[in-house]
Short mmCIF file of C-alpha atoms and ligand atoms in Angstrom, two decimals:
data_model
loop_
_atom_site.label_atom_id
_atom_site.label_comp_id
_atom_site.label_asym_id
_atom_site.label_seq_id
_atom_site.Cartn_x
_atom_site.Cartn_y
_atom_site.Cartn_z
CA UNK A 531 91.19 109.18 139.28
CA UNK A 532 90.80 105.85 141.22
CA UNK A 533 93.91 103.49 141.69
CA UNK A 534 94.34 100.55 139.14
CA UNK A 535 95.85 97.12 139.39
CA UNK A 536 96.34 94.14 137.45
CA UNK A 537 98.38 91.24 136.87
CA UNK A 538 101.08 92.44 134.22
CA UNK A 539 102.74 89.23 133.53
CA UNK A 540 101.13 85.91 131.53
CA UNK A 541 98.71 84.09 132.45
CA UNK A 542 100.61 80.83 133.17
CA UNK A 543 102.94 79.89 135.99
CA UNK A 544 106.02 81.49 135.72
CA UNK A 545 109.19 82.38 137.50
CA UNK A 546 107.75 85.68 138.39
CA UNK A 547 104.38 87.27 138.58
CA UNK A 548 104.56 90.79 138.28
CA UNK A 549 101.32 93.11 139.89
CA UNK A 550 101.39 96.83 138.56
CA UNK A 551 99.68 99.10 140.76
CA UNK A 552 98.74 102.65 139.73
CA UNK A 553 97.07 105.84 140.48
CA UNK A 554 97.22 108.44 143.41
CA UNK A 555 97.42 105.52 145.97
CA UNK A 556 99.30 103.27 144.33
CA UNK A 557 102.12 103.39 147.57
CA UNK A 558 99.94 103.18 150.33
CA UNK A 559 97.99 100.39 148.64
CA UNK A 560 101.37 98.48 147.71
CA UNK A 561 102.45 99.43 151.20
CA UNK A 562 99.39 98.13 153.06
CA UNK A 563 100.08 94.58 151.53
CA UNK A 564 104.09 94.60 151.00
CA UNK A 565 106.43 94.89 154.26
CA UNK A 566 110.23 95.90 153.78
CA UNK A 567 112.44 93.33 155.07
CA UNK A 568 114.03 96.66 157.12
CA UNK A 569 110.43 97.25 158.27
CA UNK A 570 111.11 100.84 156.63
CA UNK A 571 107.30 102.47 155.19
CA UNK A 572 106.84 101.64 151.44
CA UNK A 573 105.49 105.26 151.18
CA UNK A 574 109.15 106.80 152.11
CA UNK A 575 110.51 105.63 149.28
CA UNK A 576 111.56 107.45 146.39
CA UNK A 577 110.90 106.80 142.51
CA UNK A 578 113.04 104.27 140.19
CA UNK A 579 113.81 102.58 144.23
CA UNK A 580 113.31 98.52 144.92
CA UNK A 581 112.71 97.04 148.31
CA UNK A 582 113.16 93.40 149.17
CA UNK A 583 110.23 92.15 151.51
CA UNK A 584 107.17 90.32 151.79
CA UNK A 585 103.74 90.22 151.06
CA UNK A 586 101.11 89.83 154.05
CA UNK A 587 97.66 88.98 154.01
CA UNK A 588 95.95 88.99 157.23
CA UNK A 589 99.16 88.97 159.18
CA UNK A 590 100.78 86.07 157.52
CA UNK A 591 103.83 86.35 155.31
CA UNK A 592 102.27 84.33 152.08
CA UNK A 593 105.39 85.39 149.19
CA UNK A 594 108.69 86.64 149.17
CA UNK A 595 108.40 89.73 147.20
CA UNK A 596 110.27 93.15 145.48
CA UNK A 597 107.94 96.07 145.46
CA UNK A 598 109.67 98.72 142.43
CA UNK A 599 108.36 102.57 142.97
CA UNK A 600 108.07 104.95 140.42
CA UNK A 601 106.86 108.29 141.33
CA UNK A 602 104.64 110.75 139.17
CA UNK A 603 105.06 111.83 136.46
CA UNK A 604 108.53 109.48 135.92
CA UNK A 605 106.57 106.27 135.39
CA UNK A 606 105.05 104.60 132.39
CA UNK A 607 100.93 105.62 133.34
CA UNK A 608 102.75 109.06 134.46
CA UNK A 609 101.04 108.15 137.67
CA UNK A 610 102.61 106.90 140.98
CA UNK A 611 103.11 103.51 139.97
CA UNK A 612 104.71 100.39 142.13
CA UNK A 613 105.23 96.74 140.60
CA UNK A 614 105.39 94.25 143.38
CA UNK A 615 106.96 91.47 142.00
CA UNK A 616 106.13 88.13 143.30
CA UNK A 617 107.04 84.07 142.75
CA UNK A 618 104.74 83.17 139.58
CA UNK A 619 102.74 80.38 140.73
CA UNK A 620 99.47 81.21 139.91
CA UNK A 621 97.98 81.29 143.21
CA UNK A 622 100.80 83.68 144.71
CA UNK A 623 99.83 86.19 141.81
CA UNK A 624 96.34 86.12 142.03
CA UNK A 625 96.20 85.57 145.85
CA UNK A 626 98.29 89.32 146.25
CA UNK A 627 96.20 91.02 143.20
CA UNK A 628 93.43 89.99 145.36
CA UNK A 629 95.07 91.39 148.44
CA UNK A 630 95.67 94.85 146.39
CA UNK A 631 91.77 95.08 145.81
CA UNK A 632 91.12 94.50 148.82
CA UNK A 633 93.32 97.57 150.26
CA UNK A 634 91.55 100.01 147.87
CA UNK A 635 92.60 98.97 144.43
CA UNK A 636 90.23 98.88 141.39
CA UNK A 637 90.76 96.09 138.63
CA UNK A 638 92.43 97.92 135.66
CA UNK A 639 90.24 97.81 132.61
CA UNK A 640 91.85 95.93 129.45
CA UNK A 641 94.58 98.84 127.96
CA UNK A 642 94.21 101.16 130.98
CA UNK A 643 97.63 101.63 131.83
CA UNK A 644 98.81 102.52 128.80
CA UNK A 645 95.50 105.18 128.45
CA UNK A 646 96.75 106.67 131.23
CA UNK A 647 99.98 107.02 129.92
CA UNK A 648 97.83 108.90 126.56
CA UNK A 649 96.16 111.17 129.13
CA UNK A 650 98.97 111.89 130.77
CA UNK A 651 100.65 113.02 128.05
CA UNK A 652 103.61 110.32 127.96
CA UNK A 653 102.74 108.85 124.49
CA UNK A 654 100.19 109.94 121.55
CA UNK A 655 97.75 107.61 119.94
CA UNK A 656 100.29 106.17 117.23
CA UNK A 657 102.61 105.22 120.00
CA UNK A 658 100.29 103.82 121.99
CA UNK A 659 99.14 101.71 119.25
CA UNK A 660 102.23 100.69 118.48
CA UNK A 661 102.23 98.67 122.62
CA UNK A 662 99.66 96.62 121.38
CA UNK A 663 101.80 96.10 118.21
CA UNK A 664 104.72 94.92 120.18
CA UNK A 665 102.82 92.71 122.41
CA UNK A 666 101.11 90.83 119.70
CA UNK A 667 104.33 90.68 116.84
CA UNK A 668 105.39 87.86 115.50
CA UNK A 669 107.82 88.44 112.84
CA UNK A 670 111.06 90.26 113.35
CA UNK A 671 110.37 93.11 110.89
CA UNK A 672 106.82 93.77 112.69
CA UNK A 673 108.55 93.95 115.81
CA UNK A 674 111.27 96.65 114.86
CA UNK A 675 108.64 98.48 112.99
CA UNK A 676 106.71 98.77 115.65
CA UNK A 677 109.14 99.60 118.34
CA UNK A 678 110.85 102.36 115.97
CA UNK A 679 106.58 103.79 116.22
CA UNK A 680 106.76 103.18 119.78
CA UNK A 681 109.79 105.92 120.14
CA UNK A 682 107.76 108.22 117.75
CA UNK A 683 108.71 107.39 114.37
CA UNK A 684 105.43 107.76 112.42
CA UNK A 685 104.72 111.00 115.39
CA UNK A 686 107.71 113.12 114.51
CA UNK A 687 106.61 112.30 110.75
CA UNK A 688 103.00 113.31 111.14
CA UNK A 689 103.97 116.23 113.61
CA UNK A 690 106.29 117.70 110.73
CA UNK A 691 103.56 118.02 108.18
CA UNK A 692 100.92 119.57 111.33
CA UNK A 693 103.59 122.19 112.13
CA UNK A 694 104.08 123.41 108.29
CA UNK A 695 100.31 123.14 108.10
CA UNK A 696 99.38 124.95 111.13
CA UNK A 697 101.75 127.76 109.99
CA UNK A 698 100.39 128.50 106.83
CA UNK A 699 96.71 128.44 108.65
CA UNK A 700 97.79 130.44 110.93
CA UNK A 701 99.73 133.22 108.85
CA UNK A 702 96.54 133.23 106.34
CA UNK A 703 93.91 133.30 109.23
CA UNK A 704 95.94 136.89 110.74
CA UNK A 705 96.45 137.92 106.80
CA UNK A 706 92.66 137.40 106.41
CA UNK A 707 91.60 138.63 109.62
CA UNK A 708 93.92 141.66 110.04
CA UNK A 709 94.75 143.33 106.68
CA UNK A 710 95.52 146.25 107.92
CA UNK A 711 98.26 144.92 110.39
CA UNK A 712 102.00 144.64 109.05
CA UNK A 713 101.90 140.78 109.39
CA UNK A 714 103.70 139.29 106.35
CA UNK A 715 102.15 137.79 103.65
CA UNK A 716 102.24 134.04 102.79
CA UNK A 717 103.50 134.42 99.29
CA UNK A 718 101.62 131.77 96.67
CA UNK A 719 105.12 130.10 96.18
CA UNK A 720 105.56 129.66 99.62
CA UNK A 721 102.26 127.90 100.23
CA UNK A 722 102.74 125.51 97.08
CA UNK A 723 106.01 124.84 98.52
CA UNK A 724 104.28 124.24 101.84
CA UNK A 725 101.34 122.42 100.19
CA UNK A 726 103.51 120.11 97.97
CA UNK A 727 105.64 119.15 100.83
CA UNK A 728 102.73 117.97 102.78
CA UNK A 729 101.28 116.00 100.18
CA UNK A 730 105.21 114.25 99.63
CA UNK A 731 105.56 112.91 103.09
CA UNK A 732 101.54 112.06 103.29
CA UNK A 733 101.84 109.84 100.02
CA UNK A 734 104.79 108.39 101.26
CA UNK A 735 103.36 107.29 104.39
CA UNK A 736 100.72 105.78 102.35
CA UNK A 737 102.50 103.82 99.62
CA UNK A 738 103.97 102.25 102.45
CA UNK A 739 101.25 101.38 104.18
CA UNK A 740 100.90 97.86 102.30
CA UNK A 741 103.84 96.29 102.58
CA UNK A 742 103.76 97.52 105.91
CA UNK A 743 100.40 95.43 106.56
CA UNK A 744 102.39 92.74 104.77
CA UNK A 745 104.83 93.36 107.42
CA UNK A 746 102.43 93.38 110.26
CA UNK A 747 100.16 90.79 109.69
CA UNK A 748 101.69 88.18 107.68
CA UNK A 749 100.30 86.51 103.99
CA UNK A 750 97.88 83.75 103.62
CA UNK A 751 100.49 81.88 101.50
CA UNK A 752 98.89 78.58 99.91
CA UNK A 753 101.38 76.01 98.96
CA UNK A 754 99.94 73.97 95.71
CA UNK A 755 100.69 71.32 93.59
CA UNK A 756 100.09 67.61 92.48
CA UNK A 757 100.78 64.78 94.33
CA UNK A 758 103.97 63.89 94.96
CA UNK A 759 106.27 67.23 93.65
CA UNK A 760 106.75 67.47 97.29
CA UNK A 761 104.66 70.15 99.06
CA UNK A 762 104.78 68.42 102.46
CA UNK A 763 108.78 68.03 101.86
CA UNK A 764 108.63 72.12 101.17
CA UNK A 765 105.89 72.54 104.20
CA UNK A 766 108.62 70.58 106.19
CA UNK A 767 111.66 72.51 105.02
CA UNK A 768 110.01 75.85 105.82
CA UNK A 769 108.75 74.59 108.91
CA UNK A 770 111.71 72.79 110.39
CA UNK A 771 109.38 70.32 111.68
CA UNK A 772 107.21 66.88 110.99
CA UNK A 773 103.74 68.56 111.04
CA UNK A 774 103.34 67.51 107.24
CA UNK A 775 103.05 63.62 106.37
CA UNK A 776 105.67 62.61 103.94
CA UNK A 777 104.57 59.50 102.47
CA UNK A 778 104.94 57.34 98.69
CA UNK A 779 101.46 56.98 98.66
CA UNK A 780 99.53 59.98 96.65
CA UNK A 781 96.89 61.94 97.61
CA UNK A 782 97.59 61.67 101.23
CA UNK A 783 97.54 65.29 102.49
CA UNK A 784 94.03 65.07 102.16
CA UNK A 785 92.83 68.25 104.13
CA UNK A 786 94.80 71.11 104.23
CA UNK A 787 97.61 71.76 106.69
CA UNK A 788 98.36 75.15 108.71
CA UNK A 789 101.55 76.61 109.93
CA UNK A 790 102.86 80.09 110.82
CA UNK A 791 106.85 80.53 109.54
CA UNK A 792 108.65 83.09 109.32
CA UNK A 793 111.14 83.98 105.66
CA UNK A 794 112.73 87.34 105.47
CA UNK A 795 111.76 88.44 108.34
CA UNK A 796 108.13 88.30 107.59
CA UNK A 797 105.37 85.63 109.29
CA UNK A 798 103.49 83.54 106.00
CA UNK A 799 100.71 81.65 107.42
CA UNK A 800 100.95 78.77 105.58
CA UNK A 801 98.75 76.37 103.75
CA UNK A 802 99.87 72.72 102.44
CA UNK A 803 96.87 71.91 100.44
CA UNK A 804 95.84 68.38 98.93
CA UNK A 805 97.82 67.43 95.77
CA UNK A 806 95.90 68.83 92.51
CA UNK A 807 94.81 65.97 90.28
CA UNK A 808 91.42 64.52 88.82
CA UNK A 809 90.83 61.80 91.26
CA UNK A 810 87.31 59.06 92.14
CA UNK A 811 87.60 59.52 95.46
CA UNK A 812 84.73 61.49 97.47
CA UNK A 813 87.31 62.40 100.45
CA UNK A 814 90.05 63.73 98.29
CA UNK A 815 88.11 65.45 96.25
CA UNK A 816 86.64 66.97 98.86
CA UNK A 817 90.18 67.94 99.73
CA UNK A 818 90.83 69.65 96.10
CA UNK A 819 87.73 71.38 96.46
CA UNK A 820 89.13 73.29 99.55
CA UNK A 821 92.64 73.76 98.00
CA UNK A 822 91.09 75.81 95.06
CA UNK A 823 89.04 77.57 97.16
CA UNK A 824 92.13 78.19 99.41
CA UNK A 825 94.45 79.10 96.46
CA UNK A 826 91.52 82.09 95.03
CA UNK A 827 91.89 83.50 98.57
CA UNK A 828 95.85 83.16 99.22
CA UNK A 829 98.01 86.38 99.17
CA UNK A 830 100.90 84.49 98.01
CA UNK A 831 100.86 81.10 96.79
CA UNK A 832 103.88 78.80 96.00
CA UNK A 833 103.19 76.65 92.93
CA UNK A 834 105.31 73.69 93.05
CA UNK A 835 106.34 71.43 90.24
CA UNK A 836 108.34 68.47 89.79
CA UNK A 837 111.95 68.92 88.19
CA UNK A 838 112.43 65.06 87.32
CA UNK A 839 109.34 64.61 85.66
CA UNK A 840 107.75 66.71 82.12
CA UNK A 841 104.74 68.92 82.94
CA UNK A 842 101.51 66.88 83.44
CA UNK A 843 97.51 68.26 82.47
CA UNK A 844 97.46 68.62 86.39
CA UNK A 845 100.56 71.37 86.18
CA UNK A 846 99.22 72.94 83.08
CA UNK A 847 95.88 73.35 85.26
CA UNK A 848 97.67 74.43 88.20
CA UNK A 849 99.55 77.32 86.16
CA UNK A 850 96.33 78.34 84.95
CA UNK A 851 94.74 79.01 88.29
CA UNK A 852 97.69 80.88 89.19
CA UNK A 853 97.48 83.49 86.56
CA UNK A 854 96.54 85.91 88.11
CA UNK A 855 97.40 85.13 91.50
CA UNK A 856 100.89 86.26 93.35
CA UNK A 857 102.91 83.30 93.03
CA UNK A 858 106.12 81.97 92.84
CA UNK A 859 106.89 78.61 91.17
CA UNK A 860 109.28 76.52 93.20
CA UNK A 861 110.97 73.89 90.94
CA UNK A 862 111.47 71.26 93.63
CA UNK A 863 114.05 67.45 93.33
CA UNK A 864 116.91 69.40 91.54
CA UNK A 865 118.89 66.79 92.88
CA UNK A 866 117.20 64.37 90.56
CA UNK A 867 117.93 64.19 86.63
CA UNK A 868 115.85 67.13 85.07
CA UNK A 869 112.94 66.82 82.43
CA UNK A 870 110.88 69.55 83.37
CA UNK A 871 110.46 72.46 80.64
CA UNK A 872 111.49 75.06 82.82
CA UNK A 873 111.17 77.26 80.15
CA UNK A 874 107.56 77.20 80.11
CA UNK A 875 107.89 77.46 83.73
CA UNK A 876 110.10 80.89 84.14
CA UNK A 877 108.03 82.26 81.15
CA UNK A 878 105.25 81.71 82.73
CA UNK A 879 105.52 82.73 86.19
CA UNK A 880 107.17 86.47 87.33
CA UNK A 881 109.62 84.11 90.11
CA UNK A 882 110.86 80.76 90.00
CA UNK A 883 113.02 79.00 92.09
CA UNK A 884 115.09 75.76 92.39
CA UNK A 885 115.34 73.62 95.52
CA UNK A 886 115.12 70.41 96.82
CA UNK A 887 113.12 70.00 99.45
CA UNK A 888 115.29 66.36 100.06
CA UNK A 889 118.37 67.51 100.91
CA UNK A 890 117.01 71.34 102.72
CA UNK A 891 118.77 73.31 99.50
CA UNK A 892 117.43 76.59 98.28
CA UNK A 893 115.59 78.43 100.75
CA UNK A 894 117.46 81.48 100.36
CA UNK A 895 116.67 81.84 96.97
CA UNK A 896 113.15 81.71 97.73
CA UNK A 897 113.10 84.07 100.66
CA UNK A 898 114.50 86.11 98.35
CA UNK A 899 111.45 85.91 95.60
CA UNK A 900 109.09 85.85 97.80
CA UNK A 901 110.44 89.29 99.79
CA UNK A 902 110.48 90.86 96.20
CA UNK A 903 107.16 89.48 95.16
CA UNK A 904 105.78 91.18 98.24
CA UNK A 905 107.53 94.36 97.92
CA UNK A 906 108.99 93.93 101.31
CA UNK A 907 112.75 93.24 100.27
CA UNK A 908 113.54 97.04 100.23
CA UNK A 909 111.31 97.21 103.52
CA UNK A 910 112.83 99.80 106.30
CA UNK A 911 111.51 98.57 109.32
CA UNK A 912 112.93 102.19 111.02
CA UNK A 913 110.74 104.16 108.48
CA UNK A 914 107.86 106.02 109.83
CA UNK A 915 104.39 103.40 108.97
CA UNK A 916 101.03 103.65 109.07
CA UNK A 917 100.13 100.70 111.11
CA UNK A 918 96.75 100.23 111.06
CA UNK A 919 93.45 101.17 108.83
CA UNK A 920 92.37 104.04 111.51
CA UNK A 921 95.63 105.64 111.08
CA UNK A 922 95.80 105.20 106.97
CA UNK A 923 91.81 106.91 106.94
CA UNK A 924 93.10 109.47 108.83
CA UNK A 925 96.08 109.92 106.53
CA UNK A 926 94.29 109.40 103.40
CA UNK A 927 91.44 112.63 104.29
CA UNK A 928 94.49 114.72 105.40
CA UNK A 929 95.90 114.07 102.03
CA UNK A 930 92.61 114.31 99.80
CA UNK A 931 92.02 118.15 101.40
CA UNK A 932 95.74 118.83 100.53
CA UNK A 933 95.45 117.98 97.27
CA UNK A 934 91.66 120.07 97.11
CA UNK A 935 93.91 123.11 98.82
CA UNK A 936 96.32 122.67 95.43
CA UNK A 937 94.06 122.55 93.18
CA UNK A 938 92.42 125.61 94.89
CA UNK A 939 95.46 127.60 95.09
CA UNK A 940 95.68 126.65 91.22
CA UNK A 941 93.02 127.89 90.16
CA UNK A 942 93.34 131.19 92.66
CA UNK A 943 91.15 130.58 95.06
CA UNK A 944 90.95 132.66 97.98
CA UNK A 945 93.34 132.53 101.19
CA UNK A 946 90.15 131.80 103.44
CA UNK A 947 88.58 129.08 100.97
CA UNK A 948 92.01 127.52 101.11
CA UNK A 949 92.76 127.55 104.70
CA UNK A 950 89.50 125.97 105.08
CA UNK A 951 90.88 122.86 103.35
CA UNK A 952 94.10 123.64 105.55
CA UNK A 953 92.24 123.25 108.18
CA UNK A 954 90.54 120.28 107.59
CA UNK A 955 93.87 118.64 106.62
CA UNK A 956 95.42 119.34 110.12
CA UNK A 957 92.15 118.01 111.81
CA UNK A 958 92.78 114.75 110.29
CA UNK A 959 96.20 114.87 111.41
CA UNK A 960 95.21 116.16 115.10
CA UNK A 961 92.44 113.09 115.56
CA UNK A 962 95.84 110.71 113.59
CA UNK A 963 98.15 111.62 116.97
CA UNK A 964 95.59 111.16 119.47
CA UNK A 965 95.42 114.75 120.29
CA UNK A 966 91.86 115.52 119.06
CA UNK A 967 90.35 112.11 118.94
CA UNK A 968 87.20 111.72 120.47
CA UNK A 969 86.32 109.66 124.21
CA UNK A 970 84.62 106.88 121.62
CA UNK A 971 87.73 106.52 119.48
CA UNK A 972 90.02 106.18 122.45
CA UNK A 973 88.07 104.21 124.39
CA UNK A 974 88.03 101.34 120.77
CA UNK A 975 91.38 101.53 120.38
CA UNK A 976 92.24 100.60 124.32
CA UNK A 977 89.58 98.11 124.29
CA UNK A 978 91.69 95.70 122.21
CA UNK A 979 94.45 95.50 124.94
CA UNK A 980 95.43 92.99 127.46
CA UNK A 981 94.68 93.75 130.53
CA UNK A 982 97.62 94.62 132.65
CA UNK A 983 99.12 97.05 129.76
P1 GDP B 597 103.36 66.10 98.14
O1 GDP B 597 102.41 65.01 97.80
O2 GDP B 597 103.40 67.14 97.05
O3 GDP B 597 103.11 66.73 99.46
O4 GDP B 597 104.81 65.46 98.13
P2 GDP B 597 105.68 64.95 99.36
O5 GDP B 597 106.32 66.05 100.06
O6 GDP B 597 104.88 63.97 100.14
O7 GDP B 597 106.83 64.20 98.57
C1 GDP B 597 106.56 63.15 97.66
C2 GDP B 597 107.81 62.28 97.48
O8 GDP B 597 108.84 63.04 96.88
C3 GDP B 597 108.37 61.77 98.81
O9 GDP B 597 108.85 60.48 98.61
C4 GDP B 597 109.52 62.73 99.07
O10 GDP B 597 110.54 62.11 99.84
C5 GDP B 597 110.00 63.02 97.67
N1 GDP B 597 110.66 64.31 97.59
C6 GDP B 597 110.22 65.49 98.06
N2 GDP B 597 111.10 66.48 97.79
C7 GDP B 597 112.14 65.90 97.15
C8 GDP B 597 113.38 66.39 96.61
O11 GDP B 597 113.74 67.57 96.68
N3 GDP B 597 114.17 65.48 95.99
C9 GDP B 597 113.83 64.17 95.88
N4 GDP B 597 114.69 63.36 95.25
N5 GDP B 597 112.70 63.68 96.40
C10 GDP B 597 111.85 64.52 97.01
#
């Protein structure tokens, strides 16, 4: 196995750089660039040990520096692994990464360290997964959910229903295969029982799996209306910013505005679309065009109408489009004298909400609908979760041979026929964790790393 490096820190100056080195030479590369300020050998020290020094490149001190050992198998890659940690100016990183090749280091593909840590046996695939997870969350929920996967949530889950299955198979297979033996005999209670429990924690995993993704990825949330019931105001208020123009004049959010936020603990990418209305001009309508469209594709949209003024054909058109379309309807200017039928609204809409925008009042209320809408207000961020389509497929042909095995054992099918299906159900399972997946499969899922993890 050849030794890795790579820059582990960002891309962008910093106050430290951070250069991870590892593989079988990862000490005596680290060593050959890195002197101890006690002029003591890199390559006597032990693991979990930092030494203060400097980094030398062609006999010139270029960076103060702290070179961190971790010996095999106590280190992330389960390799020898040191992280020389230098000032992070860009040059200083680079400049010492450079150094590293140049004493025997090979540039560490995108994900590599982390696919040595799946070789090595420190993590499965789900955990490993669950890195890139972490790196790339943006919502608080995502980032719990993926941590708890990190320390083996979803595993533990997946390797309860393997052992159970493997059991049965395994009891059958000698039952089959040795009749004559004393080995006891799976009775067909205990296999249902087996069968059924399989199939419990499988389907659970599963129904969770899309507010999970909701979790994970965030919803294309749309934010429509007409002019002027204050979309921009409610852009601003979820935003906590000035990226929306607030003006008198209608029909002035002309294309549509884009913002990430994050309510309840979940990231909605946000759209503020043009106002709704029938209008001559070429540009706006242009602009309504593209807020349709936008509102068809949304996840979640947030239909917002006018509290101080009585439902115009605009509205009426609006609550059409939204029919069938997740939305909640967010009553906005409650702080001005109210003439809306509200009735029509709430009857018409599963959520609706009160705020104004004006004076920042009623957010909570609408985190609140929208969590529920979602089906992410219940959401256990510690509960094992599929997090990604590879894992659900896998999870999803596990379960569809469980349920053939039931219906076998139903109908009294044979032991053999049955463990067939058994058998096929832990495969699924085996390629889930990582440890039957195939070189291909691996080598996808590292692919979409950083380098440096
Ligand atoms: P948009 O065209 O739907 O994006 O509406 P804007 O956000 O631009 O708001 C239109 C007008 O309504 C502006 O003058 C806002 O100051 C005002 N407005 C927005 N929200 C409220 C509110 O909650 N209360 C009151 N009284 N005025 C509001």
């Amino acid at each position: 196995m050849t030794t890795i490096a790579a820059i582990s820190t960002g891309n962008a100056p910093g106050g430290i750089g951070v250069i991870r080195i590892s593989g079988q030479d990862a000490v005596k590369i680290a060593d050959s660039v890195f002197q101890c300020r006690d002029k003591s050998p890199l390559t006597d020290l032990g693991g979990y040990r930092a030494k203060f020094g400097s980094i030398v490149i062609d006999g010139r001190q270029r960076d103060d520096a702290v070179a961190l050992v971790f010996r095999a198998p106590k280190s992330y890659t389960g390799e020898d692994v040191v992280e020389l940690s230098v000032h992070g100016g860009l040059l200083s990183v680079s400049e010492t990464l450079d150094a590293v090749f140049a004493a025997g280091a090979v540039p560490a593909a995108a994900g590599e360290f982390t696919k040595r840590a799946f070789l090595n046996g420190k993590m499965d695939l789900t955990q490993a997964e669950s890195v890139a997870d972490i790196i790339s969350a943006e919502g608080e929920e995502e980032l719990k959910a993926s941590y708890a996967a990190l320390h083996g949530r979803l595993s533990t889950s997946i390797n309860a229903v393997l052992e159970k299955l493997l059991d049965a198979s395994s009891t059958m297979a000698a039952w089959v295969d040795y009749p004559d033996e004393e080995i006891p005999e799976l009775t067909d209670g205990e296999l249902l029982n087996t069968l059924q429990f399989c199939q419990g924690e499988l389907k659970n995993l599963l129904d969770s799996y899309d507010s999970g993704q909701v979790v994970k990825a965030g919803v294309d949330t749309v934010i429509a209306g007409r002019p002027n019931v204050g979309k921009s105001s409610l852009m601003n208020m979820l935003t906590g910013t000035d990226k929306s123009i607030v003006t008198h004049i209608e029909g002035t959010t002309r294309d549509i505005v884009e913002e990430n936020v994050r309510l309840g603990g979940i990231v909605l990418h946000l759209k503020d679309t043009a106002g709704l209305r029938e209008s001559g001009d070429v540009v706006e309508n242009i602009g309504i065009e593209k807020a349709y469209k936008a509102l068809e594709n949304a996840q979640l949209v947030l239909a917002v109408f006018d509290a101080s003024a009585a439902l115009t054909d605009e509205d009426e058109e609006l609550m059409k489009r939204c029919a069938d379309r997740r939305t909640v309807a967010v009553v906005n200017k409650t702080d001005l004298k109210s003439v809306l039928d509200t009735n029509r609204i709430e009857s018409t809409f599963d959520k609706t909400v009160y705020i104004s925008a004006k004076n920042d009042e009623g957010l909570d209320a609408l985190e609140a609908a929208v969590t529920s809408l979602l089906g992410t207000a219940d959401f256990d961020s510690s509960a094992p979760l599929l997090a990604n389509l590879r894992q659900k497929q896998h999870c999803e042909n596990a379960l569809a041979s469980i349920n053939e095995a039931l219906d076998g054992a139903a109908l009294g099918v044979t032991y053999d026929a049955i463990n067939v299906m058994i058998d096929a159900a832990a495969e699924e399972l085996l390629s889930l964790t990582g440890k039957k997946a195939s070189a291909e499969v691996v080598n996808h899922i590292f692919s979409k790393f950083c380098v440096g993890k």
